[in-house]
């Protein structure tokens, strides 16, 4: 008997990420975001963490062979329209995920290189970062670092001073990423400036109102929202634009679930929280050398 190829009614996104018991960040944040945007999320758990809204206490990587079994079992059964990567937990897991992705080069990959928690807890050491540069960046469709992550990923022994964001973006694209979206939440600017770079330089630059407070899982939300939009058929630029709008809304309607950071409300629209959230300025810019 020949089985009929599956044609799912919902876009399906496979997420490689670590568990967060608070559901503010990690794979739980990815699930909430993708479901909110009308996607069906699939998961391959990379690590267990002990954390809450105040910080990360410990990270316990899943064995690489178990991670691979999770992903390959799902991929053999279910069509996937996009990949999203978060915390991987170990060099062995970076290697395992890179090998899996190499078998599916046609599927877009959104890579959120989570190097530290919002509080600053270390989540990826230098050995993991080196493996990311070598094995994952060449397979990445869109990389979504914040400014500190971009600088750390792109740093060179020859740097005598901190490289600019533009230099970092150019280096990361030279390492293999097709596009790089560098977010400015950690920069000392009046508004949050997010910039999308391609091979020829700046594609779009958006400025957003800097909201008060600190948020747990904003980066996970943005990267997963982009992956969901791409899975639904959007172009990179449209996905970046729409996902920024969605993420800003989740933060604007965020809530204090515990004693630490605010948690983005990924289902704000179900509670009547939606409002116009166009970027303050910006959007399309002429392409220029980065």
PDB file of C-alpha atoms in Angstrom, residues 2-284:
ATOM      1  CA  UNK A   2       1.370   3.426  -0.974  1.00  0.00           C
ATOM      2  CA  UNK A   3       0.875   6.195   1.530  1.00  0.00           C
ATOM      3  CA  UNK A   4      -0.526   9.522   0.375  1.00  0.00           C
ATOM      4  CA  UNK A   5       1.864  12.493   0.812  1.00  0.00           C
ATOM      5  CA  UNK A   6       0.831  14.729   3.672  1.00  0.00           C
ATOM      6  CA  UNK A   7      -0.255  18.279   2.865  1.00  0.00           C
ATOM      7  CA  UNK A   8      -0.831  19.990   6.223  1.00  0.00           C
ATOM      8  CA  UNK A   9      -3.335  22.833   6.428  1.00  0.00           C
ATOM      9  CA  UNK A  10      -1.097  24.702   8.885  1.00  0.00           C
ATOM     10  CA  UNK A  11       2.535  25.733   8.306  1.00  0.00           C
ATOM     11  CA  UNK A  12       4.784  23.502  10.411  1.00  0.00           C
ATOM     12  CA  UNK A  13       7.954  24.770  12.097  1.00  0.00           C
ATOM     13  CA  UNK A  14      10.525  22.509  13.776  1.00  0.00           C
ATOM     14  CA  UNK A  15      12.188  24.170  16.757  1.00  0.00           C
ATOM     15  CA  UNK A  16      15.485  23.107  18.328  1.00  0.00           C
ATOM     16  CA  UNK A  17      15.585  24.744  21.765  1.00  0.00           C
ATOM     17  CA  UNK A  18      15.864  24.269  25.522  1.00  0.00           C
ATOM     18  CA  UNK A  19      12.997  24.019  27.977  1.00  0.00           C
ATOM     19  CA  UNK A  20      12.153  26.956  30.258  1.00  0.00           C
ATOM     20  CA  UNK A  21       9.871  26.024  33.194  1.00  0.00           C
ATOM     21  CA  UNK A  22       8.559  29.603  33.416  1.00  0.00           C
ATOM     22  CA  UNK A  23       7.429  29.522  29.753  1.00  0.00           C
ATOM     23  CA  UNK A  24       8.810  33.026  29.386  1.00  0.00           C
ATOM     24  CA  UNK A  25      11.583  31.951  27.026  1.00  0.00           C
ATOM     25  CA  UNK A  26      12.893  28.751  25.468  1.00  0.00           C
ATOM     26  CA  UNK A  27      10.898  26.124  23.668  1.00  0.00           C
ATOM     27  CA  UNK A  28       7.711  27.035  25.537  1.00  0.00           C
ATOM     28  CA  UNK A  29       7.961  30.601  24.226  1.00  0.00           C
ATOM     29  CA  UNK A  30       8.464  29.206  20.717  1.00  0.00           C
ATOM     30  CA  UNK A  31       5.372  27.011  21.055  1.00  0.00           C
ATOM     31  CA  UNK A  32       3.211  29.888  22.271  1.00  0.00           C
ATOM     32  CA  UNK A  33       4.438  32.243  19.556  1.00  0.00           C
ATOM     33  CA  UNK A  34       4.028  29.822  16.674  1.00  0.00           C
ATOM     34  CA  UNK A  35       0.593  28.691  17.831  1.00  0.00           C
ATOM     35  CA  UNK A  36      -0.495  32.319  18.212  1.00  0.00           C
ATOM     36  CA  UNK A  37       0.511  32.979  14.595  1.00  0.00           C
ATOM     37  CA  UNK A  38      -1.427  30.014  13.242  1.00  0.00           C
ATOM     38  CA  UNK A  39       1.459  27.574  12.827  1.00  0.00           C
ATOM     39  CA  UNK A  40       1.817  24.032  14.104  1.00  0.00           C
ATOM     40  CA  UNK A  41       5.059  23.832  16.140  1.00  0.00           C
ATOM     41  CA  UNK A  42       7.225  20.708  16.199  1.00  0.00           C
ATOM     42  CA  UNK A  43       9.986  20.353  18.762  1.00  0.00           C
ATOM     43  CA  UNK A  44      13.356  18.754  19.376  1.00  0.00           C
ATOM     44  CA  UNK A  45      14.414  19.443  22.959  1.00  0.00           C
ATOM     45  CA  UNK A  46      18.089  20.353  23.299  1.00  0.00           C
ATOM     46  CA  UNK A  47      18.403  20.911  27.060  1.00  0.00           C
ATOM     47  CA  UNK A  48      16.545  21.149  30.348  1.00  0.00           C
ATOM     48  CA  UNK A  49      17.056  24.326  32.322  1.00  0.00           C
ATOM     49  CA  UNK A  50      16.336  25.288  35.896  1.00  0.00           C
ATOM     50  CA  UNK A  51      15.202  28.902  35.700  1.00  0.00           C
ATOM     51  CA  UNK A  52      12.460  31.377  36.481  1.00  0.00           C
ATOM     52  CA  UNK A  53      11.767  35.003  35.620  1.00  0.00           C
ATOM     53  CA  UNK A  54      14.699  36.137  37.777  1.00  0.00           C
ATOM     54  CA  UNK A  55      17.434  34.098  36.064  1.00  0.00           C
ATOM     55  CA  UNK A  56      18.938  30.763  35.022  1.00  0.00           C
ATOM     56  CA  UNK A  57      20.237  28.452  37.740  1.00  0.00           C
ATOM     57  CA  UNK A  58      21.510  25.576  35.583  1.00  0.00           C
ATOM     58  CA  UNK A  59      21.475  24.073  32.076  1.00  0.00           C
ATOM     59  CA  UNK A  60      21.420  20.311  31.430  1.00  0.00           C
ATOM     60  CA  UNK A  61      21.996  19.377  27.772  1.00  0.00           C
ATOM     61  CA  UNK A  62      20.076  16.487  26.234  1.00  0.00           C
ATOM     62  CA  UNK A  63      22.311  13.729  24.822  1.00  0.00           C
ATOM     63  CA  UNK A  64      23.095  14.408  21.174  1.00  0.00           C
ATOM     64  CA  UNK A  65      21.800  11.038  19.976  1.00  0.00           C
ATOM     65  CA  UNK A  66      18.471  11.612  21.734  1.00  0.00           C
ATOM     66  CA  UNK A  67      18.214  15.075  20.200  1.00  0.00           C
ATOM     67  CA  UNK A  68      18.867  13.608  16.765  1.00  0.00           C
ATOM     68  CA  UNK A  69      16.256  10.874  17.271  1.00  0.00           C
ATOM     69  CA  UNK A  70      13.616  13.458  18.201  1.00  0.00           C
ATOM     70  CA  UNK A  71      14.238  15.545  15.100  1.00  0.00           C
ATOM     71  CA  UNK A  72      14.668  12.777  12.544  1.00  0.00           C
ATOM     72  CA  UNK A  73      11.587  10.909  13.751  1.00  0.00           C
ATOM     73  CA  UNK A  74       9.441  13.996  13.246  1.00  0.00           C
ATOM     74  CA  UNK A  75      11.076  14.892   9.920  1.00  0.00           C
ATOM     75  CA  UNK A  76      10.415  11.434   8.516  1.00  0.00           C
ATOM     76  CA  UNK A  77       6.721  11.794   9.352  1.00  0.00           C
ATOM     77  CA  UNK A  78       5.788  15.461   8.979  1.00  0.00           C
ATOM     78  CA  UNK A  79       6.535  18.139   6.350  1.00  0.00           C
ATOM     79  CA  UNK A  80       8.483  21.076   7.795  1.00  0.00           C
ATOM     80  CA  UNK A  81       8.281  24.577   6.316  1.00  0.00           C
ATOM     81  CA  UNK A  82      10.941  26.267   8.475  1.00  0.00           C
ATOM     82  CA  UNK A  83      13.507  25.516  11.177  1.00  0.00           C
ATOM     83  CA  UNK A  84      14.170  27.666  14.234  1.00  0.00           C
ATOM     84  CA  UNK A  85      17.163  27.252  16.549  1.00  0.00           C
ATOM     85  CA  UNK A  86      17.570  28.571  20.092  1.00  0.00           C
ATOM     86  CA  UNK A  87      19.819  27.314  22.910  1.00  0.00           C
ATOM     87  CA  UNK A  88      21.637  24.106  21.946  1.00  0.00           C
ATOM     88  CA  UNK A  89      23.438  23.356  25.211  1.00  0.00           C
ATOM     89  CA  UNK A  90      26.580  21.562  24.015  1.00  0.00           C
ATOM     90  CA  UNK A  91      29.054  21.296  21.155  1.00  0.00           C
ATOM     91  CA  UNK A  92      27.779  17.778  20.494  1.00  0.00           C
ATOM     92  CA  UNK A  93      24.277  19.164  20.005  1.00  0.00           C
ATOM     93  CA  UNK A  94      25.561  21.840  17.620  1.00  0.00           C
ATOM     94  CA  UNK A  95      27.174  19.084  15.561  1.00  0.00           C
ATOM     95  CA  UNK A  96      24.024  16.929  15.626  1.00  0.00           C
ATOM     96  CA  UNK A  97      21.746  19.771  14.547  1.00  0.00           C
ATOM     97  CA  UNK A  98      24.152  20.853  11.800  1.00  0.00           C
ATOM     98  CA  UNK A  99      24.173  17.318  10.390  1.00  0.00           C
ATOM     99  CA  UNK A 100      20.366  17.175  10.410  1.00  0.00           C
ATOM    100  CA  UNK A 101      20.039  20.560   8.703  1.00  0.00           C
ATOM    101  CA  UNK A 102      22.508  19.553   5.993  1.00  0.00           C
ATOM    102  CA  UNK A 103      19.988  16.925   4.855  1.00  0.00           C
ATOM    103  CA  UNK A 104      17.294  19.594   4.365  1.00  0.00           C
ATOM    104  CA  UNK A 105      19.049  22.516   2.645  1.00  0.00           C
ATOM    105  CA  UNK A 106      15.823  23.673   0.994  1.00  0.00           C
ATOM    106  CA  UNK A 107      14.108  24.438   4.329  1.00  0.00           C
ATOM    107  CA  UNK A 108      14.696  28.008   5.623  1.00  0.00           C
ATOM    108  CA  UNK A 109      16.529  28.300   8.947  1.00  0.00           C
ATOM    109  CA  UNK A 110      16.053  31.104  11.479  1.00  0.00           C
ATOM    110  CA  UNK A 111      18.877  30.958  14.016  1.00  0.00           C
ATOM    111  CA  UNK A 112      18.623  32.864  17.310  1.00  0.00           C
ATOM    112  CA  UNK A 113      22.147  32.509  18.776  1.00  0.00           C
ATOM    113  CA  UNK A 114      21.245  32.718  22.465  1.00  0.00           C
ATOM    114  CA  UNK A 115      24.573  33.253  24.207  1.00  0.00           C
ATOM    115  CA  UNK A 116      23.270  34.555  27.547  1.00  0.00           C
ATOM    116  CA  UNK A 117      19.976  35.040  29.362  1.00  0.00           C
ATOM    117  CA  UNK A 118      18.371  38.452  29.677  1.00  0.00           C
ATOM    118  CA  UNK A 119      19.969  38.715  33.125  1.00  0.00           C
ATOM    119  CA  UNK A 120      23.382  37.832  31.702  1.00  0.00           C
ATOM    120  CA  UNK A 121      23.610  34.148  32.679  1.00  0.00           C
ATOM    121  CA  UNK A 122      26.032  32.335  30.352  1.00  0.00           C
ATOM    122  CA  UNK A 123      24.270  29.863  28.041  1.00  0.00           C
ATOM    123  CA  UNK A 124      26.883  29.254  25.325  1.00  0.00           C
ATOM    124  CA  UNK A 125      30.634  29.066  25.965  1.00  0.00           C
ATOM    125  CA  UNK A 126      33.441  29.784  23.528  1.00  0.00           C
ATOM    126  CA  UNK A 127      33.631  26.191  22.272  1.00  0.00           C
ATOM    127  CA  UNK A 128      29.925  26.220  21.415  1.00  0.00           C
ATOM    128  CA  UNK A 129      30.266  29.629  19.758  1.00  0.00           C
ATOM    129  CA  UNK A 130      33.132  28.332  17.635  1.00  0.00           C
ATOM    130  CA  UNK A 131      31.041  25.365  16.507  1.00  0.00           C
ATOM    131  CA  UNK A 132      28.134  27.687  15.685  1.00  0.00           C
ATOM    132  CA  UNK A 133      30.360  29.830  13.477  1.00  0.00           C
ATOM    133  CA  UNK A 134      31.800  26.845  11.636  1.00  0.00           C
ATOM    134  CA  UNK A 135      28.787  24.538  11.320  1.00  0.00           C
ATOM    135  CA  UNK A 136      25.557  26.542  11.633  1.00  0.00           C
ATOM    136  CA  UNK A 137      26.159  29.988  10.149  1.00  0.00           C
ATOM    137  CA  UNK A 138      26.846  28.552   6.660  1.00  0.00           C
ATOM    138  CA  UNK A 139      23.382  26.928   6.785  1.00  0.00           C
ATOM    139  CA  UNK A 140      21.515  29.922   8.225  1.00  0.00           C
ATOM    140  CA  UNK A 141      18.904  31.799   6.220  1.00  0.00           C
ATOM    141  CA  UNK A 142      18.419  34.501   8.856  1.00  0.00           C
ATOM    142  CA  UNK A 143      20.509  35.114  11.984  1.00  0.00           C
ATOM    143  CA  UNK A 144      18.805  37.153  14.751  1.00  0.00           C
ATOM    144  CA  UNK A 145      21.401  38.241  17.351  1.00  0.00           C
ATOM    145  CA  UNK A 146      21.083  41.179  19.669  1.00  0.00           C
ATOM    146  CA  UNK A 147      23.985  43.637  19.479  1.00  0.00           C
ATOM    147  CA  UNK A 148      26.152  41.978  22.192  1.00  0.00           C
ATOM    148  CA  UNK A 149      25.626  38.552  20.586  1.00  0.00           C
ATOM    149  CA  UNK A 150      26.508  39.945  17.153  1.00  0.00           C
ATOM    150  CA  UNK A 151      29.743  41.426  18.501  1.00  0.00           C
ATOM    151  CA  UNK A 152      30.679  38.223  20.290  1.00  0.00           C
ATOM    152  CA  UNK A 153      29.979  36.025  17.272  1.00  0.00           C
ATOM    153  CA  UNK A 154      31.840  38.353  14.925  1.00  0.00           C
ATOM    154  CA  UNK A 155      34.782  39.290  17.129  1.00  0.00           C
ATOM    155  CA  UNK A 156      38.282  38.852  15.742  1.00  0.00           C
ATOM    156  CA  UNK A 157      41.685  38.576  17.411  1.00  0.00           C
ATOM    157  CA  UNK A 158      42.773  41.480  15.225  1.00  0.00           C
ATOM    158  CA  UNK A 159      40.187  43.877  16.690  1.00  0.00           C
ATOM    159  CA  UNK A 160      41.809  46.679  18.638  1.00  0.00           C
ATOM    160  CA  UNK A 161      38.435  48.142  19.576  1.00  0.00           C
ATOM    161  CA  UNK A 162      34.815  47.002  19.613  1.00  0.00           C
ATOM    162  CA  UNK A 163      33.582  46.529  16.038  1.00  0.00           C
ATOM    163  CA  UNK A 164      30.553  48.477  14.845  1.00  0.00           C
ATOM    164  CA  UNK A 165      27.244  46.755  14.251  1.00  0.00           C
ATOM    165  CA  UNK A 166      27.718  47.237  10.507  1.00  0.00           C
ATOM    166  CA  UNK A 167      31.103  45.513  10.605  1.00  0.00           C
ATOM    167  CA  UNK A 168      29.649  42.652  12.662  1.00  0.00           C
ATOM    168  CA  UNK A 169      26.817  42.142  10.188  1.00  0.00           C
ATOM    169  CA  UNK A 170      29.244  42.070   7.257  1.00  0.00           C
ATOM    170  CA  UNK A 171      31.464  39.519   9.013  1.00  0.00           C
ATOM    171  CA  UNK A 172      28.514  37.283   9.929  1.00  0.00           C
ATOM    172  CA  UNK A 173      27.322  37.271   6.334  1.00  0.00           C
ATOM    173  CA  UNK A 174      30.848  36.452   5.189  1.00  0.00           C
ATOM    174  CA  UNK A 175      30.739  33.505   7.626  1.00  0.00           C
ATOM    175  CA  UNK A 176      27.746  32.154   5.708  1.00  0.00           C
ATOM    176  CA  UNK A 177      24.502  33.662   7.044  1.00  0.00           C
ATOM    177  CA  UNK A 178      22.332  34.865   4.159  1.00  0.00           C
ATOM    178  CA  UNK A 179      20.682  37.642   6.199  1.00  0.00           C
ATOM    179  CA  UNK A 180      21.340  39.126   9.632  1.00  0.00           C
ATOM    180  CA  UNK A 181      18.804  40.993  11.782  1.00  0.00           C
ATOM    181  CA  UNK A 182      20.615  42.752  14.634  1.00  0.00           C
ATOM    182  CA  UNK A 183      18.313  43.989  17.378  1.00  0.00           C
ATOM    183  CA  UNK A 184      19.109  47.054  19.426  1.00  0.00           C
ATOM    184  CA  UNK A 185      17.424  46.406  22.752  1.00  0.00           C
ATOM    185  CA  UNK A 186      20.806  46.398  24.524  1.00  0.00           C
ATOM    186  CA  UNK A 187      22.106  49.568  22.851  1.00  0.00           C
ATOM    187  CA  UNK A 188      22.102  52.974  24.539  1.00  0.00           C
ATOM    188  CA  UNK A 189      19.621  54.611  22.173  1.00  0.00           C
ATOM    189  CA  UNK A 190      16.372  56.468  22.837  1.00  0.00           C
ATOM    190  CA  UNK A 191      14.467  53.991  20.718  1.00  0.00           C
ATOM    191  CA  UNK A 192      15.110  50.367  19.850  1.00  0.00           C
ATOM    192  CA  UNK A 193      16.702  50.184  16.398  1.00  0.00           C
ATOM    193  CA  UNK A 194      16.553  46.850  14.572  1.00  0.00           C
ATOM    194  CA  UNK A 195      18.488  46.528  11.318  1.00  0.00           C
ATOM    195  CA  UNK A 196      18.204  43.846   8.648  1.00  0.00           C
ATOM    196  CA  UNK A 197      21.324  43.257   6.569  1.00  0.00           C
ATOM    197  CA  UNK A 198      21.820  41.298   3.368  1.00  0.00           C
ATOM    198  CA  UNK A 199      24.850  40.648   1.163  1.00  0.00           C
ATOM    199  CA  UNK A 200      24.711  44.224  -0.179  1.00  0.00           C
ATOM    200  CA  UNK A 201      24.226  45.946   3.171  1.00  0.00           C
ATOM    201  CA  UNK A 202      21.176  47.424   4.906  1.00  0.00           C
ATOM    202  CA  UNK A 203      17.807  46.176   3.665  1.00  0.00           C
ATOM    203  CA  UNK A 204      15.604  47.850   6.267  1.00  0.00           C
ATOM    204  CA  UNK A 205      16.019  49.679   9.549  1.00  0.00           C
ATOM    205  CA  UNK A 206      13.146  50.060  12.005  1.00  0.00           C
ATOM    206  CA  UNK A 207      12.867  52.148  15.147  1.00  0.00           C
ATOM    207  CA  UNK A 208      10.476  51.090  17.908  1.00  0.00           C
ATOM    208  CA  UNK A 209       9.346  52.747  21.099  1.00  0.00           C
ATOM    209  CA  UNK A 210      11.579  51.580  23.942  1.00  0.00           C
ATOM    210  CA  UNK A 211       9.178  50.071  26.463  1.00  0.00           C
ATOM    211  CA  UNK A 212       9.852  50.287  30.208  1.00  0.00           C
ATOM    212  CA  UNK A 213      10.904  47.183  32.079  1.00  0.00           C
ATOM    213  CA  UNK A 214      12.858  44.063  31.192  1.00  0.00           C
ATOM    214  CA  UNK A 215      11.355  41.142  29.273  1.00  0.00           C
ATOM    215  CA  UNK A 216      11.960  37.404  29.506  1.00  0.00           C
ATOM    216  CA  UNK A 217      11.915  35.772  26.073  1.00  0.00           C
ATOM    217  CA  UNK A 218      11.658  38.717  23.686  1.00  0.00           C
ATOM    218  CA  UNK A 219      14.390  37.316  21.432  1.00  0.00           C
ATOM    219  CA  UNK A 220      12.774  33.870  21.319  1.00  0.00           C
ATOM    220  CA  UNK A 221       9.466  35.500  20.436  1.00  0.00           C
ATOM    221  CA  UNK A 222      10.915  37.543  17.575  1.00  0.00           C
ATOM    222  CA  UNK A 223      12.885  34.675  16.025  1.00  0.00           C
ATOM    223  CA  UNK A 224       9.960  32.248  16.250  1.00  0.00           C
ATOM    224  CA  UNK A 225       7.580  34.838  14.816  1.00  0.00           C
ATOM    225  CA  UNK A 226       9.902  35.328  11.846  1.00  0.00           C
ATOM    226  CA  UNK A 227      10.128  31.556  11.331  1.00  0.00           C
ATOM    227  CA  UNK A 228       6.341  31.311  11.479  1.00  0.00           C
ATOM    228  CA  UNK A 229       5.894  34.071   8.910  1.00  0.00           C
ATOM    229  CA  UNK A 230       8.442  32.475   6.581  1.00  0.00           C
ATOM    230  CA  UNK A 231       6.733  29.094   6.990  1.00  0.00           C
ATOM    231  CA  UNK A 232       3.495  30.788   5.956  1.00  0.00           C
ATOM    232  CA  UNK A 233       5.068  31.981   2.708  1.00  0.00           C
ATOM    233  CA  UNK A 234       6.328  35.487   3.543  1.00  0.00           C
ATOM    234  CA  UNK A 235       9.565  36.853   2.116  1.00  0.00           C
ATOM    235  CA  UNK A 236      12.457  37.522   4.502  1.00  0.00           C
ATOM    236  CA  UNK A 237      11.797  41.267   4.526  1.00  0.00           C
ATOM    237  CA  UNK A 238       8.041  40.912   5.048  1.00  0.00           C
ATOM    238  CA  UNK A 239       8.574  38.280   7.745  1.00  0.00           C
ATOM    239  CA  UNK A 240      11.006  40.557   9.603  1.00  0.00           C
ATOM    240  CA  UNK A 241       8.593  43.489   9.387  1.00  0.00           C
ATOM    241  CA  UNK A 242       5.514  41.550  10.518  1.00  0.00           C
ATOM    242  CA  UNK A 243       7.350  39.665  13.270  1.00  0.00           C
ATOM    243  CA  UNK A 244       8.686  42.907  14.735  1.00  0.00           C
ATOM    244  CA  UNK A 245       5.161  44.287  14.894  1.00  0.00           C
ATOM    245  CA  UNK A 246       3.877  41.131  16.564  1.00  0.00           C
ATOM    246  CA  UNK A 247       6.752  41.035  19.070  1.00  0.00           C
ATOM    247  CA  UNK A 248       6.336  44.707  20.009  1.00  0.00           C
ATOM    248  CA  UNK A 249       2.663  43.975  20.712  1.00  0.00           C
ATOM    249  CA  UNK A 250       3.548  41.024  22.954  1.00  0.00           C
ATOM    250  CA  UNK A 251       5.906  43.243  24.955  1.00  0.00           C
ATOM    251  CA  UNK A 252       3.492  46.175  25.113  1.00  0.00           C
ATOM    252  CA  UNK A 253       0.932  43.773  26.600  1.00  0.00           C
ATOM    253  CA  UNK A 254       3.451  41.862  28.724  1.00  0.00           C
ATOM    254  CA  UNK A 255       2.644  40.793  32.273  1.00  0.00           C
ATOM    255  CA  UNK A 256       4.506  40.242  35.525  1.00  0.00           C
ATOM    256  CA  UNK A 257       4.119  36.505  36.055  1.00  0.00           C
ATOM    257  CA  UNK A 258       6.696  36.260  38.818  1.00  0.00           C
ATOM    258  CA  UNK A 259       9.152  38.378  40.772  1.00  0.00           C
ATOM    259  CA  UNK A 260      11.569  39.027  37.908  1.00  0.00           C
ATOM    260  CA  UNK A 261      11.275  40.048  34.267  1.00  0.00           C
ATOM    261  CA  UNK A 262       7.994  40.671  32.470  1.00  0.00           C
ATOM    262  CA  UNK A 263       6.709  37.894  30.189  1.00  0.00           C
ATOM    263  CA  UNK A 264       5.530  38.762  26.656  1.00  0.00           C
ATOM    264  CA  UNK A 265       1.825  38.057  26.119  1.00  0.00           C
ATOM    265  CA  UNK A 266       1.861  36.049  22.888  1.00  0.00           C
ATOM    266  CA  UNK A 267      -1.934  35.885  22.835  1.00  0.00           C
ATOM    267  CA  UNK A 268      -2.526  39.607  23.400  1.00  0.00           C
ATOM    268  CA  UNK A 269      -4.953  39.669  20.468  1.00  0.00           C
ATOM    269  CA  UNK A 270      -7.252  37.180  22.213  1.00  0.00           C
ATOM    270  CA  UNK A 271      -7.634  39.612  25.129  1.00  0.00           C
ATOM    271  CA  UNK A 272      -8.327  42.720  23.081  1.00  0.00           C
ATOM    272  CA  UNK A 273      -4.807  44.060  23.430  1.00  0.00           C
ATOM    273  CA  UNK A 274      -4.090  44.740  19.754  1.00  0.00           C
ATOM    274  CA  UNK A 275      -3.311  48.270  18.611  1.00  0.00           C
ATOM    275  CA  UNK A 276      -1.433  49.906  15.792  1.00  0.00           C
ATOM    276  CA  UNK A 277       2.278  49.314  16.260  1.00  0.00           C
ATOM    277  CA  UNK A 278       4.007  50.723  13.209  1.00  0.00           C
ATOM    278  CA  UNK A 279       7.689  51.445  13.714  1.00  0.00           C
ATOM    279  CA  UNK A 280       8.366  55.049  14.687  1.00  0.00           C
ATOM    280  CA  UNK A 281      10.464  55.546  11.580  1.00  0.00           C
ATOM    281  CA  UNK A 282      12.158  53.564   9.002  1.00  0.00           C
ATOM    282  CA  UNK A 283      11.559  50.619   6.854  1.00  0.00           C
ATOM    283  CA  UNK A 284      12.972  50.274   3.388  1.00  0.00           C
TER     284      UNK A 284
END
